[in-house]
């Protein structure tokens, strides 16, 4: 079991490198990975099931005790990221499929890898977990409506079908994982260390499948998509932080909200783009899975060297539970 824990920790720590590596391999030798495309939804469900296993009722306590930071952060996430994506799609004059894919990346909820980044950045982990959970629960309604409003001019959006997809691949697996964790806590505790490893493997397979299906597009559109994702993530982190500043929140809350707003559930973006748009529309989310797990650790490292305000909330010093590597994925 210690070996598995070490392997899971290693996989999570160097996740971005693994994503880049598998993407390069899938681009150079796509044939072995093409068959995985039909399993993307199932694989994302596995990742979300792992997230559900780590959730506990106490994770939602902060919503009742200190609702302002949670709701402000979630509102910022569902306002800042979609609008920034919409603006970038226009400014960069992205083709229809890539524009819709970038907006989709902006409309999905936060990913669980952000919780670890917030911990490393000495941010408020309890706030981060609450924001991730609440934005995920709101996603079946909010994400389709935002896409219909912002991406409908580029590609047709079926909000009912997308609502159903998010319920199937996000809400049901998380609920099942939560219930199993609640009624069989000892069993879950014994095997929880392997969850990050399974999540990493699932995301790597998803990335390989999308890359293999987009071989030519990676070359022709890869740079402009990376620029769009780079700017999208940067504005999200910056505007998320200043949203918290304007609300007069403490430094540890600011860091949590900044990271939560800037890091999206890229895995969900890939699954929804593939199912409802096209493989090309999934490309921004693939780049998101790579870049978010590079920018997140960089920012966390910088912030970890800077002290937070005195009197910071105690949850910010609490190490997060093992969470599936999914950030944003």
mmCIF file with all atom_site columns, N, CA, C and O in Angstrom, residues 176-205:
data_model
loop_
_atom_site.group_PDB
_atom_site.id
_atom_site.type_symbol
_atom_site.label_atom_id
_atom_site.label_alt_id
_atom_site.label_comp_id
_atom_site.label_asym_id
_atom_site.label_entity_id
_atom_site.label_seq_id
_atom_site.pdbx_PDB_ins_code
_atom_site.Cartn_x
_atom_site.Cartn_y
_atom_site.Cartn_z
_atom_site.occupancy
_atom_site.B_iso_or_equiv
_atom_site.pdbx_formal_charge
_atom_site.auth_seq_id
_atom_site.auth_comp_id
_atom_site.auth_asym_id
_atom_site.auth_atom_id
_atom_site.pdbx_PDB_model_num
ATOM 1   N N  . UNK A 1 176 ? -22.734 8.813  -6.001  1.00 0.00 ? 176 UNK A N  1
ATOM 2   C CA . UNK A 1 176 ? -22.450 7.425  -5.654  1.00 0.00 ? 176 UNK A CA 1
ATOM 3   C C  . UNK A 1 176 ? -21.205 7.316  -4.792  1.00 0.00 ? 176 UNK A C  1
ATOM 4   O O  . UNK A 1 176 ? -21.187 6.600  -3.773  1.00 0.00 ? 176 UNK A O  1
ATOM 5   N N  . UNK A 1 177 ? -20.147 8.041  -5.175  1.00 0.00 ? 177 UNK A N  1
ATOM 6   C CA . UNK A 1 177 ? -18.917 8.019  -4.385  1.00 0.00 ? 177 UNK A CA 1
ATOM 7   C C  . UNK A 1 177 ? -19.133 8.573  -2.991  1.00 0.00 ? 177 UNK A C  1
ATOM 8   O O  . UNK A 1 177 ? -18.625 8.027  -2.001  1.00 0.00 ? 177 UNK A O  1
ATOM 9   N N  . UNK A 1 178 ? -19.913 9.655  -2.891  1.00 0.00 ? 178 UNK A N  1
ATOM 10  C CA . UNK A 1 178 ? -20.198 10.266 -1.590  1.00 0.00 ? 178 UNK A CA 1
ATOM 11  C C  . UNK A 1 178 ? -20.946 9.291  -0.689  1.00 0.00 ? 178 UNK A C  1
ATOM 12  O O  . UNK A 1 178 ? -20.624 9.151  0.504   1.00 0.00 ? 178 UNK A O  1
ATOM 13  N N  . UNK A 1 179 ? -21.947 8.607  -1.243  1.00 0.00 ? 179 UNK A N  1
ATOM 14  C CA . UNK A 1 179 ? -22.741 7.663  -0.440  1.00 0.00 ? 179 UNK A CA 1
ATOM 15  C C  . UNK A 1 179 ? -21.907 6.474  0.009   1.00 0.00 ? 179 UNK A C  1
ATOM 16  O O  . UNK A 1 179 ? -22.020 6.013  1.152   1.00 0.00 ? 179 UNK A O  1
ATOM 17  N N  . UNK A 1 180 ? -21.063 5.966  -0.880  1.00 0.00 ? 180 UNK A N  1
ATOM 18  C CA . UNK A 1 180 ? -20.193 4.846  -0.497  1.00 0.00 ? 180 UNK A CA 1
ATOM 19  C C  . UNK A 1 180 ? -19.230 5.283  0.602   1.00 0.00 ? 180 UNK A C  1
ATOM 20  O O  . UNK A 1 180 ? -18.996 4.548  1.573   1.00 0.00 ? 180 UNK A O  1
ATOM 21  N N  . UNK A 1 181 ? -18.676 6.499  0.462   1.00 0.00 ? 181 UNK A N  1
ATOM 22  C CA . UNK A 1 181 ? -17.777 7.006  1.499   1.00 0.00 ? 181 UNK A CA 1
ATOM 23  C C  . UNK A 1 181 ? -18.479 7.206  2.829   1.00 0.00 ? 181 UNK A C  1
ATOM 24  O O  . UNK A 1 181 ? -17.886 7.036  3.886   1.00 0.00 ? 181 UNK A O  1
ATOM 25  N N  . UNK A 1 182 ? -19.760 7.553  2.781   1.00 0.00 ? 182 UNK A N  1
ATOM 26  C CA . UNK A 1 182 ? -20.528 7.808  4.013   1.00 0.00 ? 182 UNK A CA 1
ATOM 27  C C  . UNK A 1 182 ? -20.886 6.511  4.726   1.00 0.00 ? 182 UNK A C  1
ATOM 28  O O  . UNK A 1 182 ? -20.792 6.426  5.960   1.00 0.00 ? 182 UNK A O  1
ATOM 29  N N  . UNK A 1 183 ? -21.286 5.489  3.961   1.00 0.00 ? 183 UNK A N  1
ATOM 30  C CA . UNK A 1 183 ? -21.761 4.252  4.583   1.00 0.00 ? 183 UNK A CA 1
ATOM 31  C C  . UNK A 1 183 ? -20.660 3.189  4.757   1.00 0.00 ? 183 UNK A C  1
ATOM 32  O O  . UNK A 1 183 ? -20.822 2.262  5.531   1.00 0.00 ? 183 UNK A O  1
ATOM 33  N N  . UNK A 1 184 ? -19.563 3.340  4.028   1.00 0.00 ? 184 UNK A N  1
ATOM 34  C CA . UNK A 1 184 ? -18.462 2.376  4.161   1.00 0.00 ? 184 UNK A CA 1
ATOM 35  C C  . UNK A 1 184 ? -17.144 3.127  4.338   1.00 0.00 ? 184 UNK A C  1
ATOM 36  O O  . UNK A 1 184 ? -16.201 2.960  3.549   1.00 0.00 ? 184 UNK A O  1
ATOM 37  N N  . UNK A 1 185 ? -17.054 3.961  5.373   1.00 0.00 ? 185 UNK A N  1
ATOM 38  C CA . UNK A 1 185 ? -15.879 4.827  5.536   1.00 0.00 ? 185 UNK A CA 1
ATOM 39  C C  . UNK A 1 185 ? -14.566 4.062  5.732   1.00 0.00 ? 185 UNK A C  1
ATOM 40  O O  . UNK A 1 185 ? -13.531 4.468  5.221   1.00 0.00 ? 185 UNK A O  1
ATOM 41  N N  . UNK A 1 186 ? -14.605 2.969  6.479   1.00 0.00 ? 186 UNK A N  1
ATOM 42  C CA . UNK A 1 186 ? -13.376 2.217  6.748   1.00 0.00 ? 186 UNK A CA 1
ATOM 43  C C  . UNK A 1 186 ? -12.840 1.572  5.474   1.00 0.00 ? 186 UNK A C  1
ATOM 44  O O  . UNK A 1 186 ? -11.631 1.564  5.219   1.00 0.00 ? 186 UNK A O  1
ATOM 45  N N  . UNK A 1 187 ? -13.747 1.034  4.676   1.00 0.00 ? 187 UNK A N  1
ATOM 46  C CA . UNK A 1 187 ? -13.327 0.419  3.419   1.00 0.00 ? 187 UNK A CA 1
ATOM 47  C C  . UNK A 1 187 ? -12.733 1.459  2.483   1.00 0.00 ? 187 UNK A C  1
ATOM 48  O O  . UNK A 1 187 ? -11.698 1.230  1.845   1.00 0.00 ? 187 UNK A O  1
ATOM 49  N N  . UNK A 1 188 ? -13.382 2.609  2.397   1.00 0.00 ? 188 UNK A N  1
ATOM 50  C CA . UNK A 1 188 ? -12.899 3.679  1.528   1.00 0.00 ? 188 UNK A CA 1
ATOM 51  C C  . UNK A 1 188 ? -11.549 4.193  2.001   1.00 0.00 ? 188 UNK A C  1
ATOM 52  O O  . UNK A 1 188 ? -10.647 4.449  1.189   1.00 0.00 ? 188 UNK A O  1
ATOM 53  N N  . UNK A 1 189 ? -11.396 4.322  3.303   1.00 0.00 ? 189 UNK A N  1
ATOM 54  C CA . UNK A 1 189 ? -10.143 4.834  3.853   1.00 0.00 ? 189 UNK A CA 1
ATOM 55  C C  . UNK A 1 189 ? -8.960  3.949  3.483   1.00 0.00 ? 189 UNK A C  1
ATOM 56  O O  . UNK A 1 189 ? -7.851  4.435  3.234   1.00 0.00 ? 189 UNK A O  1
ATOM 57  N N  . UNK A 1 190 ? -9.199  2.645  3.419   1.00 0.00 ? 190 UNK A N  1
ATOM 58  C CA . UNK A 1 190 ? -8.120  1.720  3.084   1.00 0.00 ? 190 UNK A CA 1
ATOM 59  C C  . UNK A 1 190 ? -7.661  1.865  1.631   1.00 0.00 ? 190 UNK A C  1
ATOM 60  O O  . UNK A 1 190 ? -6.490  1.650  1.308   1.00 0.00 ? 190 UNK A O  1
ATOM 61  N N  . UNK A 1 191 ? -8.607  2.210  0.749   1.00 0.00 ? 191 UNK A N  1
ATOM 62  C CA . UNK A 1 191 ? -8.251  2.257  -0.661  1.00 0.00 ? 191 UNK A CA 1
ATOM 63  C C  . UNK A 1 191 ? -8.161  3.643  -1.264  1.00 0.00 ? 191 UNK A C  1
ATOM 64  O O  . UNK A 1 191 ? -7.909  3.782  -2.464  1.00 0.00 ? 191 UNK A O  1
ATOM 65  N N  . UNK A 1 192 ? -8.328  4.688  -0.422  1.00 0.00 ? 192 UNK A N  1
ATOM 66  C CA . UNK A 1 192 ? -8.395  6.049  -0.955  1.00 0.00 ? 192 UNK A CA 1
ATOM 67  C C  . UNK A 1 192 ? -7.082  6.487  -1.576  1.00 0.00 ? 192 UNK A C  1
ATOM 68  O O  . UNK A 1 192 ? -7.053  7.364  -2.464  1.00 0.00 ? 192 UNK A O  1
ATOM 69  N N  . UNK A 1 193 ? -5.972  5.887  -1.152  1.00 0.00 ? 193 UNK A N  1
ATOM 70  C CA . UNK A 1 193 ? -4.666  6.319  -1.647  1.00 0.00 ? 193 UNK A CA 1
ATOM 71  C C  . UNK A 1 193 ? -4.475  6.026  -3.127  1.00 0.00 ? 193 UNK A C  1
ATOM 72  O O  . UNK A 1 193 ? -3.634  6.638  -3.783  1.00 0.00 ? 193 UNK A O  1
ATOM 73  N N  . UNK A 1 194 ? -5.250  5.082  -3.657  1.00 0.00 ? 194 UNK A N  1
ATOM 74  C CA . UNK A 1 194 ? -5.098  4.737  -5.068  1.00 0.00 ? 194 UNK A CA 1
ATOM 75  C C  . UNK A 1 194 ? -5.951  5.617  -5.976  1.00 0.00 ? 194 UNK A C  1
ATOM 76  O O  . UNK A 1 194 ? -5.769  5.633  -7.196  1.00 0.00 ? 194 UNK A O  1
ATOM 77  N N  . UNK A 1 195 ? -6.879  6.383  -5.394  1.00 0.00 ? 195 UNK A N  1
ATOM 78  C CA . UNK A 1 195 ? -7.788  7.217  -6.188  1.00 0.00 ? 195 UNK A CA 1
ATOM 79  C C  . UNK A 1 195 ? -7.045  8.213  -7.077  1.00 0.00 ? 195 UNK A C  1
ATOM 80  O O  . UNK A 1 195 ? -7.356  8.329  -8.265  1.00 0.00 ? 195 UNK A O  1
ATOM 81  N N  . UNK A 1 196 ? -6.057  8.975  -6.546  1.00 0.00 ? 196 UNK A N  1
ATOM 82  C CA . UNK A 1 196 ? -5.349  9.918  -7.437  1.00 0.00 ? 196 UNK A CA 1
ATOM 83  C C  . UNK A 1 196 ? -4.681  9.220  -8.613  1.00 0.00 ? 196 UNK A C  1
ATOM 84  O O  . UNK A 1 196 ? -4.672  9.759  -9.722  1.00 0.00 ? 196 UNK A O  1
ATOM 85  N N  . UNK A 1 197 ? -4.138  8.033  -8.395  1.00 0.00 ? 197 UNK A N  1
ATOM 86  C CA . UNK A 1 197 ? -3.473  7.311  -9.474  1.00 0.00 ? 197 UNK A CA 1
ATOM 87  C C  . UNK A 1 197 ? -4.457  6.913  -10.566 1.00 0.00 ? 197 UNK A C  1
ATOM 88  O O  . UNK A 1 197 ? -4.187  7.067  -11.764 1.00 0.00 ? 197 UNK A O  1
ATOM 89  N N  . UNK A 1 198 ? -5.615  6.408  -10.158 1.00 0.00 ? 198 UNK A N  1
ATOM 90  C CA . UNK A 1 198 ? -6.650  6.027  -11.127 1.00 0.00 ? 198 UNK A CA 1
ATOM 91  C C  . UNK A 1 198 ? -7.121  7.257  -11.903 1.00 0.00 ? 198 UNK A C  1
ATOM 92  O O  . UNK A 1 198 ? -7.320  7.202  -13.122 1.00 0.00 ? 198 UNK A O  1
ATOM 93  N N  . UNK A 1 199 ? -7.278  8.377  -11.207 1.00 0.00 ? 199 UNK A N  1
ATOM 94  C CA . UNK A 1 199 ? -7.726  9.604  -11.857 1.00 0.00 ? 199 UNK A CA 1
ATOM 95  C C  . UNK A 1 199 ? -6.709  10.090 -12.879 1.00 0.00 ? 199 UNK A C  1
ATOM 96  O O  . UNK A 1 199 ? -7.066  10.518 -13.982 1.00 0.00 ? 199 UNK A O  1
ATOM 97  N N  . UNK A 1 200 ? -5.436  10.034 -12.514 1.00 0.00 ? 200 UNK A N  1
ATOM 98  C CA . UNK A 1 200 ? -4.375  10.439 -13.444 1.00 0.00 ? 200 UNK A CA 1
ATOM 99  C C  . UNK A 1 200 ? -4.396  9.563  -14.689 1.00 0.00 ? 200 UNK A C  1
ATOM 100 O O  . UNK A 1 200 ? -4.324  10.058 -15.821 1.00 0.00 ? 200 UNK A O  1
ATOM 101 N N  . UNK A 1 201 ? -4.505  8.261  -14.500 1.00 0.00 ? 201 UNK A N  1
ATOM 102 C CA . UNK A 1 201 ? -4.534  7.346  -15.644 1.00 0.00 ? 201 UNK A CA 1
ATOM 103 C C  . UNK A 1 201 ? -5.740  7.620  -16.537 1.00 0.00 ? 201 UNK A C  1
ATOM 104 O O  . UNK A 1 201 ? -5.627  7.601  -17.778 1.00 0.00 ? 201 UNK A O  1
ATOM 105 N N  . UNK A 1 202 ? -6.886  7.878  -15.921 1.00 0.00 ? 202 UNK A N  1
ATOM 106 C CA . UNK A 1 202 ? -8.092  8.156  -16.705 1.00 0.00 ? 202 UNK A CA 1
ATOM 107 C C  . UNK A 1 202 ? -7.927  9.419  -17.545 1.00 0.00 ? 202 UNK A C  1
ATOM 108 O O  . UNK A 1 202 ? -8.268  9.448  -18.735 1.00 0.00 ? 202 UNK A O  1
ATOM 109 N N  . UNK A 1 203 ? -7.377  10.469 -16.946 1.00 0.00 ? 203 UNK A N  1
ATOM 110 C CA . UNK A 1 203 ? -7.177  11.722 -17.674 1.00 0.00 ? 203 UNK A CA 1
ATOM 111 C C  . UNK A 1 203 ? -6.155  11.555 -18.780 1.00 0.00 ? 203 UNK A C  1
ATOM 112 O O  . UNK A 1 203 ? -6.305  12.098 -19.887 1.00 0.00 ? 203 UNK A O  1
ATOM 113 N N  . UNK A 1 204 ? -5.100  10.786 -18.540 1.00 0.00 ? 204 UNK A N  1
ATOM 114 C CA . UNK A 1 204 ? -4.090  10.553 -19.575 1.00 0.00 ? 204 UNK A CA 1
ATOM 115 C C  . UNK A 1 204 ? -4.690  9.831  -20.780 1.00 0.00 ? 204 UNK A C  1
ATOM 116 O O  . UNK A 1 204 ? -4.369  10.147 -21.930 1.00 0.00 ? 204 UNK A O  1
ATOM 117 N N  . UNK A 1 205 ? -5.575  8.881  -20.516 1.00 0.00 ? 205 UNK A N  1
ATOM 118 C CA . UNK A 1 205 ? -6.230  8.167  -21.622 1.00 0.00 ? 205 UNK A CA 1
ATOM 119 C C  . UNK A 1 205 ? -7.131  9.119  -22.405 1.00 0.00 ? 205 UNK A C  1
ATOM 120 O O  . UNK A 1 205 ? -7.176  9.093  -23.638 1.00 0.00 ? 205 UNK A O  1
#
